[in-house]
mmCIF file of C-alpha atoms in Angstrom:
data_model
loop_
_atom_site.group_PDB
_atom_site.id
_atom_site.type_symbol
_atom_site.label_atom_id
_atom_site.label_comp_id
_atom_site.label_asym_id
_atom_site.label_seq_id
_atom_site.Cartn_x
_atom_site.Cartn_y
_atom_site.Cartn_z
ATOM 1 C CA MET A 1 -5.360 3.336 -14.429
ATOM 2 C CA THR A 2 -9.007 3.904 -15.213
ATOM 3 C CA GLU A 3 -8.757 1.619 -18.298
ATOM 4 C CA VAL A 4 -8.172 -1.384 -16.009
ATOM 5 C CA PHE A 5 -11.495 -1.133 -14.308
ATOM 6 C CA CYS A 6 -14.817 0.706 -14.859
ATOM 7 C CA ILE A 7 -15.759 3.558 -12.603
ATOM 8 C CA CYS A 8 -19.331 4.012 -13.904
ATOM 9 C CA ARG A 9 -21.743 1.142 -14.489
ATOM 10 C CA LEU A 10 -23.906 3.019 -17.050
ATOM 11 C CA PRO A 11 -22.717 3.699 -20.530
ATOM 12 C CA SER A 12 -21.360 7.061 -21.536
ATOM 13 C CA ASP A 13 -22.625 6.784 -25.166
ATOM 14 C CA GLY A 14 -25.906 8.461 -25.574
ATOM 15 C CA LEU A 15 -27.373 5.931 -27.967
ATOM 16 C CA ILE A 16 -26.568 2.942 -25.699
ATOM 17 C CA LEU A 17 -27.917 4.873 -22.773
ATOM 18 C CA LEU A 18 -31.206 5.445 -24.610
ATOM 19 C CA LEU A 19 -31.392 1.679 -25.533
ATOM 20 C CA LEU A 20 -30.862 0.988 -21.838
ATOM 21 C CA LEU A 21 -33.748 3.150 -20.782
ATOM 22 C CA LEU A 22 -36.014 1.523 -23.356
ATOM 23 C CA TYR A 23 -34.947 -1.887 -22.113
ATOM 24 C CA SER A 24 -35.437 -0.990 -18.408
ATOM 25 C CA PRO A 25 -39.040 -2.204 -18.155
ATOM 26 C CA VAL A 26 -38.165 -5.551 -19.777
ATOM 27 C CA GLY A 27 -35.047 -5.822 -17.524
ATOM 28 C CA LEU A 28 -36.964 -5.316 -14.340
ATOM 29 C CA CYS A 29 -39.527 -7.950 -15.266
ATOM 30 C CA LEU A 30 -36.807 -10.248 -16.229
ATOM 31 C CA MET A 31 -34.923 -9.675 -12.934
ATOM 32 C CA LEU A 32 -37.982 -10.453 -10.856
ATOM 33 C CA LEU A 33 -38.548 -13.699 -12.857
ATOM 34 C CA ARG A 34 -34.836 -14.700 -12.543
ATOM 35 C CA ILE A 35 -34.896 -14.182 -8.777
ATOM 36 C CA PHE A 36 -37.616 -16.730 -8.525
ATOM 37 C CA ILE A 37 -35.760 -19.133 -10.720
ATOM 38 C CA GLY A 38 -32.524 -18.451 -9.005
ATOM 39 C CA VAL A 39 -33.988 -19.643 -5.707
ATOM 40 C CA HIS A 40 -34.855 -22.967 -7.297
ATOM 41 C CA VAL A 41 -31.221 -23.089 -8.791
ATOM 42 C CA PHE A 42 -29.761 -22.653 -5.389
ATOM 43 C CA LEU A 43 -31.967 -25.402 -3.835
ATOM 44 C CA VAL A 44 -31.094 -27.885 -6.632
ATOM 45 C CA SER A 45 -27.371 -27.152 -6.131
ATOM 46 C CA CYS A 46 -27.740 -27.819 -2.416
ATOM 47 C CA ALA A 47 -29.782 -30.966 -2.854
ATOM 48 C CA LEU A 48 -27.591 -32.736 -5.392
ATOM 49 C CA PRO A 49 -24.137 -34.128 -4.483
ATOM 50 C CA ASP A 50 -21.098 -32.742 -6.249
ATOM 51 C CA SER A 51 -20.804 -34.664 -9.518
ATOM 52 C CA PHE A 52 -20.770 -34.213 -13.307
ATOM 53 C CA ILE A 53 -24.595 -34.567 -13.362
ATOM 54 C CA ARG A 54 -25.076 -31.854 -10.725
ATOM 55 C CA ARG A 55 -22.767 -29.430 -12.620
ATOM 56 C CA PHE A 56 -24.473 -30.117 -15.924
ATOM 57 C CA ILE A 57 -27.945 -29.470 -14.516
ATOM 58 C CA VAL A 58 -26.965 -26.321 -12.727
ATOM 59 C CA ARG A 59 -25.169 -25.071 -15.751
ATOM 60 C CA VAL A 60 -28.336 -25.456 -17.906
ATOM 61 C CA MET A 61 -30.426 -23.737 -15.290
ATOM 62 C CA CYS A 62 -27.912 -20.852 -15.060
ATOM 63 C CA SER A 63 -28.357 -20.335 -18.811
ATOM 64 C CA VAL A 64 -31.945 -19.478 -18.009
ATOM 65 C CA LEU A 65 -30.649 -16.824 -15.548
ATOM 66 C CA GLY A 66 -28.650 -15.308 -18.425
ATOM 67 C CA LEU A 67 -25.282 -16.890 -17.374
ATOM 68 C CA HIS A 68 -23.739 -18.592 -20.512
ATOM 69 C CA ILE A 69 -20.474 -20.396 -19.876
ATOM 70 C CA ARG A 70 -18.027 -21.373 -22.634
ATOM 71 C CA GLN A 71 -14.677 -23.074 -22.225
ATOM 72 C CA ASN A 72 -11.759 -23.700 -24.651
ATOM 73 C CA SER A 73 -9.465 -26.639 -24.508
ATOM 74 C CA PRO A 74 -10.996 -28.480 -21.504
ATOM 75 C CA ARG A 75 -8.627 -31.404 -22.124
ATOM 76 C CA LEU A 76 -5.738 -29.282 -21.099
ATOM 77 C CA ARG A 77 -6.948 -29.290 -17.519
ATOM 78 C CA ASP A 78 -4.511 -31.402 -15.525
ATOM 79 C CA LYS A 79 -6.209 -33.442 -12.673
ATOM 80 C CA SER A 80 -2.873 -33.767 -10.864
ATOM 81 C CA VAL A 81 -2.493 -30.065 -10.369
ATOM 82 C CA LYS A 82 -3.740 -28.747 -6.964
ATOM 83 C CA LEU A 83 -3.780 -25.122 -7.635
ATOM 84 C CA TYR A 84 -5.644 -23.031 -10.344
ATOM 85 C CA VAL A 85 -4.896 -19.372 -10.722
ATOM 86 C CA CYS A 86 -7.257 -17.105 -12.657
ATOM 87 C CA ASN A 87 -7.665 -13.426 -13.454
ATOM 88 C CA HIS A 88 -10.478 -11.775 -11.495
ATOM 89 C CA VAL A 89 -13.305 -10.080 -13.306
ATOM 90 C CA THR A 90 -16.559 -10.533 -11.349
ATOM 91 C CA GLN A 91 -17.512 -11.635 -7.892
ATOM 92 C CA PHE A 92 -18.871 -14.957 -9.352
ATOM 93 C CA ASP A 93 -15.777 -16.145 -11.120
ATOM 94 C CA HIS A 94 -15.254 -18.972 -8.577
ATOM 95 C CA ASN A 95 -18.856 -20.216 -9.163
ATOM 96 C CA ILE A 96 -18.268 -20.217 -12.920
ATOM 97 C CA ILE A 97 -15.076 -22.314 -12.640
ATOM 98 C CA ASN A 98 -16.817 -24.632 -10.126
ATOM 99 C CA LEU A 99 -19.509 -25.377 -12.732
ATOM 100 C CA LEU A 100 -16.786 -26.671 -15.026
ATOM 101 C CA THR A 101 -14.690 -28.666 -12.551
ATOM 102 C CA SER A 102 -14.699 -29.371 -8.812
ATOM 103 C CA CYS A 103 -12.576 -27.040 -6.944
ATOM 104 C CA ASN A 104 -12.579 -24.850 -3.701
ATOM 105 C CA THR A 105 -11.958 -21.159 -3.333
ATOM 106 C CA PRO A 106 -11.028 -19.993 0.301
ATOM 107 C CA LEU A 107 -12.843 -17.046 1.757
ATOM 108 C CA LEU A 108 -10.236 -14.160 2.227
ATOM 109 C CA GLU A 109 -12.493 -11.476 3.309
ATOM 110 C CA GLY A 110 -16.185 -10.939 3.982
ATOM 111 C CA PRO A 111 -18.813 -12.459 6.258
ATOM 112 C CA SER A 112 -18.504 -16.112 7.188
ATOM 113 C CA GLY A 113 -21.111 -18.622 8.131
ATOM 114 C CA PHE A 114 -24.191 -19.165 5.908
ATOM 115 C CA VAL A 115 -23.368 -16.371 3.446
ATOM 116 C CA CYS A 116 -19.957 -17.813 2.881
ATOM 117 C CA TRP A 117 -21.324 -21.335 2.299
ATOM 118 C CA ALA A 118 -24.205 -19.997 0.088
ATOM 119 C CA ARG A 119 -21.770 -18.099 -2.126
ATOM 120 C CA GLY A 120 -19.690 -21.249 -2.707
ATOM 121 C CA PHE A 121 -16.619 -20.307 -0.789
ATOM 122 C CA MET A 122 -14.577 -22.573 1.434
ATOM 123 C CA GLU A 123 -14.455 -21.285 5.010
ATOM 124 C CA LEU A 124 -11.183 -21.951 6.834
ATOM 125 C CA GLY A 125 -11.383 -23.161 10.332
ATOM 126 C CA THR A 126 -9.434 -20.271 11.703
ATOM 127 C CA MET A 127 -8.856 -17.125 9.589
ATOM 128 C CA ALA A 128 -5.158 -16.612 9.138
ATOM 129 C CA GLY A 129 -3.818 -13.328 10.538
ATOM 130 C CA SER A 130 -1.467 -12.742 7.552
ATOM 131 C CA ARG A 131 -1.044 -13.814 3.984
ATOM 132 C CA THR A 132 1.970 -15.925 5.072
ATOM 133 C CA GLU A 133 -0.106 -17.941 7.562
ATOM 134 C CA LEU A 134 -2.860 -18.239 5.030
ATOM 135 C CA ALA A 135 -0.360 -19.693 2.448
ATOM 136 C CA GLU A 136 0.878 -22.190 5.120
ATOM 137 C CA THR A 137 -2.672 -23.310 5.835
ATOM 138 C CA LEU A 138 -3.579 -23.812 2.152
ATOM 139 C CA HIS A 139 -0.196 -25.542 1.553
ATOM 140 C CA GLY A 140 -1.245 -28.098 4.182
ATOM 141 C CA TYR A 141 -4.698 -28.451 2.559
ATOM 142 C CA CYS A 142 -3.098 -29.243 -0.859
ATOM 143 C CA SER A 143 -0.762 -31.745 0.727
ATOM 144 C CA ALA A 144 -3.679 -33.708 2.056
ATOM 145 C CA PRO A 145 -4.577 -36.782 -0.051
ATOM 146 C CA GLY A 146 -7.838 -36.513 -2.058
ATOM 147 C CA ALA A 147 -8.219 -32.745 -1.528
ATOM 148 C CA LEU A 148 -9.940 -30.868 -4.276
ATOM 149 C CA PRO A 149 -7.827 -28.339 -6.279
ATOM 150 C CA LEU A 150 -7.737 -24.761 -4.978
ATOM 151 C CA LEU A 151 -8.811 -21.854 -7.102
ATOM 152 C CA LEU A 152 -7.002 -18.496 -6.267
ATOM 153 C CA PHE A 153 -7.027 -15.025 -7.704
ATOM 154 C CA PRO A 154 -3.634 -13.507 -7.330
ATOM 155 C CA GLU A 155 -4.872 -10.071 -8.294
ATOM 156 C CA GLU A 156 -6.969 -10.007 -5.172
ATOM 157 C CA ASP A 157 -9.374 -7.611 -6.794
ATOM 158 C CA THR A 158 -11.551 -7.359 -9.882
ATOM 159 C CA THR A 159 -10.837 -5.673 -13.216
ATOM 160 C CA ASN A 160 -12.790 -5.328 -16.439
ATOM 161 C CA GLY A 161 -10.621 -7.817 -18.144
ATOM 162 C CA ARG A 162 -10.173 -5.726 -21.271
ATOM 163 C CA ALA A 163 -7.091 -3.520 -20.599
ATOM 164 C CA GLY A 164 -4.688 -5.074 -18.127
ATOM 165 C CA LEU A 165 -4.050 -7.329 -15.147
ATOM 166 C CA LEU A 166 -3.406 -6.109 -11.611
ATOM 167 C CA LYS A 167 0.021 -7.082 -10.114
ATOM 168 C CA PHE A 168 -0.117 -10.711 -8.984
ATOM 169 C CA SER A 169 0.594 -11.267 -5.231
ATOM 170 C CA SER A 170 3.325 -13.765 -4.482
ATOM 171 C CA TRP A 171 1.638 -15.623 -1.678
ATOM 172 C CA PRO A 172 -0.623 -17.801 -3.839
ATOM 173 C CA PHE A 173 2.442 -19.149 -5.602
ATOM 174 C CA SER A 174 3.910 -20.325 -2.279
ATOM 175 C CA VAL A 175 1.059 -22.786 -1.920
ATOM 176 C CA ALA A 176 2.246 -25.138 -4.644
ATOM 177 C CA ASP A 177 5.162 -25.475 -7.015
ATOM 178 C CA SER A 178 2.817 -26.202 -10.004
ATOM 179 C CA VAL A 179 -0.130 -24.083 -11.039
ATOM 180 C CA GLN A 180 -2.548 -24.133 -13.887
ATOM 181 C CA PRO A 181 -3.437 -20.746 -15.332
ATOM 182 C CA VAL A 182 -7.058 -20.055 -16.269
ATOM 183 C CA ALA A 183 -7.913 -17.046 -18.530
ATOM 184 C CA MET A 184 -11.413 -15.637 -18.182
ATOM 185 C CA THR A 185 -13.222 -12.982 -20.126
ATOM 186 C CA VAL A 186 -16.677 -11.579 -19.378
ATOM 187 C CA LYS A 187 -18.970 -9.774 -21.743
ATOM 188 C CA ARG A 188 -22.474 -8.346 -21.313
ATOM 189 C CA PRO A 189 -24.447 -5.719 -23.290
ATOM 190 C CA LEU A 190 -25.563 -2.277 -22.084
ATOM 191 C CA ILE A 191 -23.635 -1.994 -18.837
ATOM 192 C CA SER A 192 -20.277 -2.749 -17.330
ATOM 193 C CA VAL A 193 -19.430 -6.154 -15.946
ATOM 194 C CA ASN A 194 -18.542 -4.707 -12.543
ATOM 195 C CA VAL A 195 -17.842 -1.526 -10.675
ATOM 196 C CA PRO A 196 -15.616 -1.044 -7.721
ATOM 197 C CA GLU A 197 -16.979 -1.105 -4.113
ATOM 198 C CA SER A 198 -20.222 -2.821 -5.271
ATOM 199 C CA SER A 199 -21.578 -5.683 -3.101
ATOM 200 C CA TRP A 200 -22.083 -9.160 -4.485
ATOM 201 C CA LEU A 201 -25.882 -8.857 -4.086
ATOM 202 C CA THR A 202 -25.883 -5.675 -6.199
ATOM 203 C CA GLU A 203 -23.871 -7.357 -8.834
ATOM 204 C CA LEU A 204 -26.211 -10.359 -8.892
ATOM 205 C CA LEU A 205 -29.248 -8.209 -9.360
ATOM 206 C CA TRP A 206 -27.572 -6.453 -12.293
ATOM 207 C CA THR A 207 -26.686 -9.831 -13.672
ATOM 208 C CA PHE A 208 -30.310 -10.803 -13.572
ATOM 209 C CA PHE A 209 -31.284 -7.393 -15.074
ATOM 210 C CA VAL A 210 -29.217 -7.638 -18.392
ATOM 211 C CA PRO A 211 -30.248 -9.884 -21.136
ATOM 212 C CA PHE A 212 -27.195 -12.214 -20.723
ATOM 213 C CA THR A 213 -23.597 -12.465 -19.575
ATOM 214 C CA VAL A 214 -21.091 -14.578 -21.400
ATOM 215 C CA TYR A 215 -18.228 -16.138 -19.370
ATOM 216 C CA GLN A 216 -15.328 -17.397 -21.628
ATOM 217 C CA VAL A 217 -12.847 -19.710 -19.856
ATOM 218 C CA ARG A 218 -9.592 -20.816 -21.463
ATOM 219 C CA TRP A 219 -7.420 -23.409 -19.799
ATOM 220 C CA HIS A 220 -3.648 -23.200 -20.125
ATOM 221 C CA LEU A 221 -0.959 -25.825 -19.699
ATOM 222 C CA PRO A 222 0.377 -26.205 -16.169
ATOM 223 C CA VAL A 223 3.393 -23.994 -15.238
ATOM 224 C CA HIS A 224 6.014 -25.260 -12.695
ATOM 225 C CA ARG A 225 8.391 -23.093 -10.635
ATOM 226 C CA GLN A 226 11.927 -23.275 -11.719
ATOM 227 C CA ASP A 227 14.931 -23.974 -9.501
ATOM 228 C CA GLY A 228 16.112 -20.811 -7.698
ATOM 229 C CA GLU A 229 13.074 -18.895 -8.763
ATOM 230 C CA SER A 230 11.423 -16.755 -6.073
ATOM 231 C CA HIS A 231 7.631 -16.730 -5.468
ATOM 232 C CA GLN A 232 7.365 -13.221 -6.857
ATOM 233 C CA GLU A 233 9.346 -14.084 -9.988
ATOM 234 C CA PHE A 234 7.013 -17.162 -10.449
ATOM 235 C CA ALA A 235 3.943 -14.904 -10.014
ATOM 236 C CA ASN A 236 5.350 -12.365 -12.545
ATOM 237 C CA ARG A 237 5.961 -15.112 -15.099
ATOM 238 C CA VAL A 238 2.463 -16.446 -14.777
ATOM 239 C CA GLN A 239 1.092 -12.901 -14.942
ATOM 240 C CA GLU A 240 2.896 -12.336 -18.232
ATOM 241 C CA LEU A 241 1.606 -15.594 -19.596
ATOM 242 C CA LEU A 242 -1.989 -14.847 -18.691
ATOM 243 C CA ALA A 243 -1.766 -11.272 -20.053
ATOM 244 C CA THR A 244 -0.474 -12.677 -23.365
ATOM 245 C CA GLU A 245 -3.366 -15.210 -23.373
ATOM 246 C CA LEU A 246 -5.913 -12.456 -22.758
ATOM 247 C CA GLY A 247 -4.349 -9.954 -25.063
ATOM 248 C CA VAL A 248 -3.937 -7.325 -22.373
ATOM 249 C CA VAL A 249 -0.966 -5.688 -20.622
ATOM 250 C CA SER A 250 0.657 -6.796 -17.305
ATOM 251 C CA THR A 251 0.609 -3.838 -15.028
ATOM 252 C CA GLN A 252 2.247 -3.087 -11.707
ATOM 253 C CA ILE A 253 -1.028 -1.668 -10.230
ATOM 254 C CA THR A 254 -1.844 -3.396 -6.900
ATOM 255 C CA LYS A 255 -5.071 -3.834 -5.055
ATOM 256 C CA ALA A 256 -3.953 -0.992 -2.671
ATOM 257 C CA ASP A 257 -3.318 1.328 -5.652
ATOM 258 C CA LYS A 258 -6.824 0.654 -7.026
ATOM 259 C CA ALA A 259 -8.354 1.410 -3.651
ATOM 260 C CA GLU A 260 -6.397 4.668 -3.379
ATOM 261 C CA HIS A 261 -7.396 5.678 -6.914
ATOM 262 C CA ILE A 262 -11.084 4.873 -6.243
ATOM 263 C CA LYS A 263 -10.874 6.869 -3.058
ATOM 264 C CA ARG A 264 -9.480 9.965 -4.918
ATOM 265 C CA LYS A 265 -12.040 9.525 -7.664
ATOM 266 C CA ARG A 266 -14.870 9.623 -5.216
ATOM 267 C CA HIS A 267 -13.688 13.071 -3.995
ATOM 268 C CA THR A 268 -13.274 14.605 -7.496
ATOM 269 C CA VAL A 269 -15.805 16.175 -9.794
ATOM 270 C CA PRO A 270 -15.704 16.701 -13.589
ATOM 271 C CA HIS A 271 -14.251 20.054 -14.546
ATOM 272 C CA THR A 272 -14.139 22.027 -17.668
ATOM 273 C CA THR A 273 -11.097 23.631 -19.285
ATOM 274 C CA GLN A 274 -10.332 27.010 -17.604
ATOM 275 C CA LEU A 275 -8.455 29.823 -19.207
ATOM 276 C CA ASN A 276 -7.138 31.404 -15.955
ATOM 277 C CA LEU A 277 -3.529 32.073 -16.733
ATOM 278 C CA GLY A 278 -2.301 28.590 -15.788
ATOM 279 C CA ALA A 279 -4.127 28.197 -12.459
ATOM 280 C CA ARG A 280 -4.603 24.620 -11.689
ATOM 281 C CA PRO A 281 -8.246 23.337 -11.853
ATOM 282 C CA ARG A 282 -10.037 22.795 -8.690
ATOM 283 C CA THR A 283 -10.581 19.052 -8.440
ATOM 284 C CA MET A 284 -12.020 18.390 -4.991
ATOM 285 C CA ALA A 285 -15.661 18.420 -4.306
ATOM 286 C CA GLN A 286 -16.873 21.582 -2.658
ATOM 287 C CA GLY A 287 -18.721 19.473 -0.004
ATOM 288 C CA PHE A 288 -15.418 18.165 1.318
ATOM 289 C CA LEU A 289 -13.769 21.570 1.722
ATOM 290 C CA GLY A 290 -13.766 23.434 4.975
ATOM 291 C CA SER A 291 -11.570 25.385 7.333
ATOM 292 C CA GLY A 292 -11.204 22.463 9.796
ATOM 293 C CA PRO A 293 -8.828 20.151 7.929
ATOM 294 C CA GLY A 294 -6.807 23.041 6.542
ATOM 295 C CA ALA A 295 -6.305 24.531 9.931
ATOM 296 C CA GLU A 296 -4.676 21.294 11.150
ATOM 297 C CA ASN A 297 -2.519 20.802 8.132
ATOM 298 C CA PRO A 298 0.897 22.430 8.730
ATOM 299 C CA GLY A 299 1.548 22.604 4.970
ATOM 300 C CA VAL A 300 -1.710 24.377 4.209
ATOM 301 C CA VAL A 301 -1.115 26.794 7.211
ATOM 302 C CA ARG A 302 2.348 27.609 5.839
ATOM 303 C CA MET A 303 1.083 28.313 2.343
ATOM 304 C CA ALA A 304 -1.831 30.261 3.729
ATOM 305 C CA GLN A 305 0.507 32.606 5.634
ATOM 306 C CA GLN A 306 2.575 33.141 2.346
ATOM 307 C CA VAL A 307 -0.622 34.158 0.473
ATOM 308 C CA LYS A 308 -1.674 36.310 3.408
ATOM 309 C CA GLU A 309 1.529 38.293 3.307
ATOM 310 C CA VAL A 310 0.856 39.029 -0.338
ATOM 311 C CA LEU A 311 -2.850 39.622 -0.056
ATOM 312 C CA PRO A 312 -3.486 40.945 3.530
ATOM 313 C CA ASP A 313 -7.081 42.050 2.760
ATOM 314 C CA ILE A 314 -8.291 38.545 1.999
ATOM 315 C CA PRO A 315 -9.734 36.576 4.897
ATOM 316 C CA LEU A 316 -7.617 33.684 5.993
ATOM 317 C CA SER A 317 -10.541 31.325 5.897
ATOM 318 C CA VAL A 318 -11.091 32.030 2.139
ATOM 319 C CA ILE A 319 -7.263 31.609 1.429
ATOM 320 C CA THR A 320 -7.325 28.242 3.293
ATOM 321 C CA ARG A 321 -10.491 27.040 1.466
ATOM 322 C CA ASP A 322 -8.816 27.845 -1.942
ATOM 323 C CA LEU A 323 -5.527 26.220 -0.968
ATOM 324 C CA LEU A 324 -7.424 23.034 -0.124
ATOM 325 C CA GLN A 325 -8.616 22.992 -3.670
ATOM 326 C CA THR A 326 -5.492 24.044 -5.560
ATOM 327 C CA ASN A 327 -2.587 23.060 -3.124
ATOM 328 C CA CYS A 328 -0.627 25.728 -4.947
ATOM 329 C CA VAL A 329 0.297 29.173 -3.684
ATOM 330 C CA ASP A 330 0.511 30.695 -7.199
ATOM 331 C CA ALA A 331 -2.828 29.168 -8.272
ATOM 332 C CA THR A 332 -4.513 30.480 -5.150
ATOM 333 C CA ILE A 333 -3.139 33.974 -5.621
ATOM 334 C CA THR A 334 -4.306 33.985 -9.210
ATOM 335 C CA ASN A 335 -7.798 32.728 -8.196
ATOM 336 C CA LEU A 336 -8.138 35.349 -5.498
ATOM 337 C CA LEU A 337 -6.939 38.142 -7.787
ATOM 338 C CA GLU A 338 -9.636 37.283 -10.266
ATOM 339 C CA SER A 339 -12.222 37.486 -7.578
ATOM 340 C CA SER A 340 -10.595 40.373 -5.513
ATOM 341 C CA ASP A 341 -13.735 42.450 -5.740
ATOM 342 C CA GLN A 342 -15.752 39.774 -4.004
ATOM 343 C CA TYR A 343 -13.314 39.370 -1.085
ATOM 344 C CA HIS A 344 -12.035 42.910 -0.953
ATOM 345 C CA THR A 345 -12.667 44.542 2.450
ATOM 346 C CA ASP A 346 -12.405 48.195 3.355
ATOM 347 C CA PRO A 347 -10.459 49.382 6.405
ATOM 348 C CA ALA A 348 -13.591 49.658 8.421
ATOM 349 C CA GLU A 349 -14.502 46.046 7.882
ATOM 350 C CA GLY A 350 -10.955 44.971 8.673
ATOM 351 C CA ALA A 351 -11.083 46.816 12.011
ATOM 352 C CA THR A 352 -14.346 45.189 13.013
ATOM 353 C CA SER A 353 -13.483 41.747 11.856
ATOM 354 C CA GLY A 354 -10.183 41.372 13.803
ATOM 355 C CA PRO A 355 -6.976 43.065 14.914
ATOM 356 C CA ALA A 356 -5.364 45.292 12.346
ATOM 357 C CA ARG A 357 -2.376 43.767 10.470
ATOM 358 C CA PRO A 358 0.827 45.512 11.439
ATOM 359 C CA GLN A 359 2.543 47.413 8.635
ATOM 360 C CA ILE A 360 5.896 46.187 7.453
ATOM 361 C CA SER A 361 8.524 48.969 7.719
ATOM 362 C CA THR A 362 10.582 48.902 4.584
ATOM 363 C CA THR A 363 13.858 50.616 3.736
ATOM 364 C CA PRO A 364 13.678 53.542 1.381
ATOM 365 C CA SER A 365 15.288 51.649 -1.367
ATOM 366 C CA VAL A 366 12.852 48.751 -1.154
ATOM 367 C CA ALA A 367 9.883 51.050 -0.695
ATOM 368 C CA ALA A 368 10.840 53.046 -3.656
ATOM 369 C CA SER A 369 11.216 50.007 -5.802
ATOM 370 C CA SER A 370 8.009 48.369 -4.599
ATOM 371 C CA PRO A 371 5.386 48.710 -7.316
ATOM 372 C CA THR A 372 1.782 49.712 -6.632
ATOM 373 C CA ILE A 373 -0.592 46.850 -6.503
ATOM 374 C CA LYS A 374 -3.625 47.148 -8.704
ATOM 375 C CA PRO A 375 -6.164 44.647 -7.320
ATOM 376 C CA ALA A 376 -8.658 45.615 -9.995
ATOM 377 C CA ALA A 377 -8.739 47.341 -13.331
ATOM 378 C CA LYS A 378 -10.005 50.929 -13.497
ATOM 379 C CA SER A 379 -12.443 50.045 -16.192
ATOM 380 C CA PHE A 380 -13.777 46.819 -17.730
ATOM 381 C CA GLY A 381 -12.038 46.249 -21.093
ATOM 382 C CA ARG A 382 -14.269 45.953 -24.088
ATOM 383 C CA LEU A 383 -12.036 43.471 -25.914
ATOM 384 C CA PRO A 384 -10.806 40.105 -24.479
ATOM 385 C CA ALA A 385 -7.254 41.217 -25.289
ATOM 386 C CA ASP A 386 -7.638 44.408 -23.107
ATOM 387 C CA ARG A 387 -9.064 42.362 -20.192
ATOM 388 C CA HIS A 388 -6.310 39.807 -20.499
ATOM 389 C CA MET A 389 -3.555 42.529 -20.465
ATOM 390 C CA SER A 390 -5.146 44.139 -17.457
ATOM 391 C CA LEU A 391 -4.964 40.948 -15.528
ATOM 392 C CA GLN A 392 -1.438 40.326 -16.712
ATOM 393 C CA GLU A 393 -0.359 43.775 -15.470
ATOM 394 C CA ARG A 394 -1.928 43.244 -12.093
ATOM 395 C CA LYS A 395 -0.338 39.865 -11.782
ATOM 396 C CA ALA A 396 3.108 41.243 -12.717
ATOM 397 C CA ALA A 397 2.675 43.947 -10.145
ATOM 398 C CA LEU A 398 1.670 41.567 -7.556
ATOM 399 C CA TYR A 399 4.760 39.260 -8.199
ATOM 400 C CA GLU A 400 7.099 42.291 -8.129
ATOM 401 C CA TYR A 401 5.674 43.375 -4.785
ATOM 402 C CA ALA A 402 5.903 39.859 -3.328
ATOM 403 C CA ARG A 403 9.556 39.777 -4.497
ATOM 404 C CA SER A 404 10.368 43.099 -2.865
ATOM 405 C CA VAL A 405 8.780 41.956 0.427
ATOM 406 C CA TYR A 406 10.693 38.713 0.320
ATOM 407 C CA LEU A 407 14.041 40.446 -0.331
ATOM 408 C CA HIS A 408 13.317 42.884 2.436
ATOM 409 C CA ASN A 409 12.533 40.202 4.980
ATOM 410 C CA ALA A 410 15.603 38.236 3.958
ATOM 411 C CA THR A 411 17.844 41.325 4.448
ATOM 412 C CA LYS A 412 16.292 41.994 7.766
ATOM 413 C CA LEU A 413 16.792 38.425 8.855
ATOM 414 C CA ASN A 414 20.509 38.415 7.731
ATOM 415 C CA GLY A 415 21.014 41.648 9.798
ATOM 416 C CA VAL A 416 19.503 40.065 12.903
ATOM 417 C CA ASN A 417 21.711 36.953 12.488
ATOM 418 C CA LYS A 418 24.889 39.109 12.224
#
């Protein structure tokens, strides 16, 4: 999923990062200059009426801001089509299309009022409560004579435009039976074209910072909905067509999937390969771990009791904290065995810290077959192989002991039921 959008704005390549650092003073000066010029571009676009002359002048001025726009096959644009659909790459895609032809893009989310108007969005009179109501409102807009074409983004969120398209929503294709696909690619040097959860103002400043950003727009022939074709099938067909035009894959990743992935990414940290007998790596940030959430999670509490039965000397808070990281009983047992010296408490500490854990009475057969747990090796092995075998022996003994306790409890439970 990470190939569809960029998580980090800065480059991972060391040479490109060095070039970015050397370019930074020039980029900052260029950004300040372009902010001043951008104010004049905004004033000119507000003063002139919507026409070919206005679009030409603003397009030339935008090239000074580093926004270079190219389009292929402009004659394929059908003036009778009332709906354009385009893949979503940046938060200024609608402005770029609007510099090529007159169209309106409704505001789906975000602040309304002056900010909505200044960004070039069309503000609906009353925000629809659902996508169905929104589609009905836009369908009425398209049916009005003389209305400008609509520009919609069925992905509903941005991608990097290099790997794949998000799954197209079906509601934009219920607005009109004929749509004209528009394929857009965005390229810029040094940094990514966008990152998730970044505001439009931040993206604008980065656009002014880089030397240039090239928008490539390709028009496609209009596509009509076939008889008996549902809105989702129509959306899937247009998605496949745009994916082929862009040379990317058509994915089933939705906007909600992307948001969930970003949420999980935000709570993870890079980890190195660990040779800990198969224990799963700890992927959650340490700052988000605590005893509070684990104490309220029934699954974590159940797993913590299982680990506590096997390792009675380990504090429950330590077990819970490790389970929040691994979410696996075996991995937590392995991690705690490796650090048993750190968490090992003598009987005196156990008596002062809380009530003593009652001893489980075992039958002679079970007690005789229960192996002796070796929480730590008698001596530190000189060779890695010796240390590895010592840990393997302790782990095998622990598993055998846990198995005997489980069998004893199961036998005792069956006797009570009888």
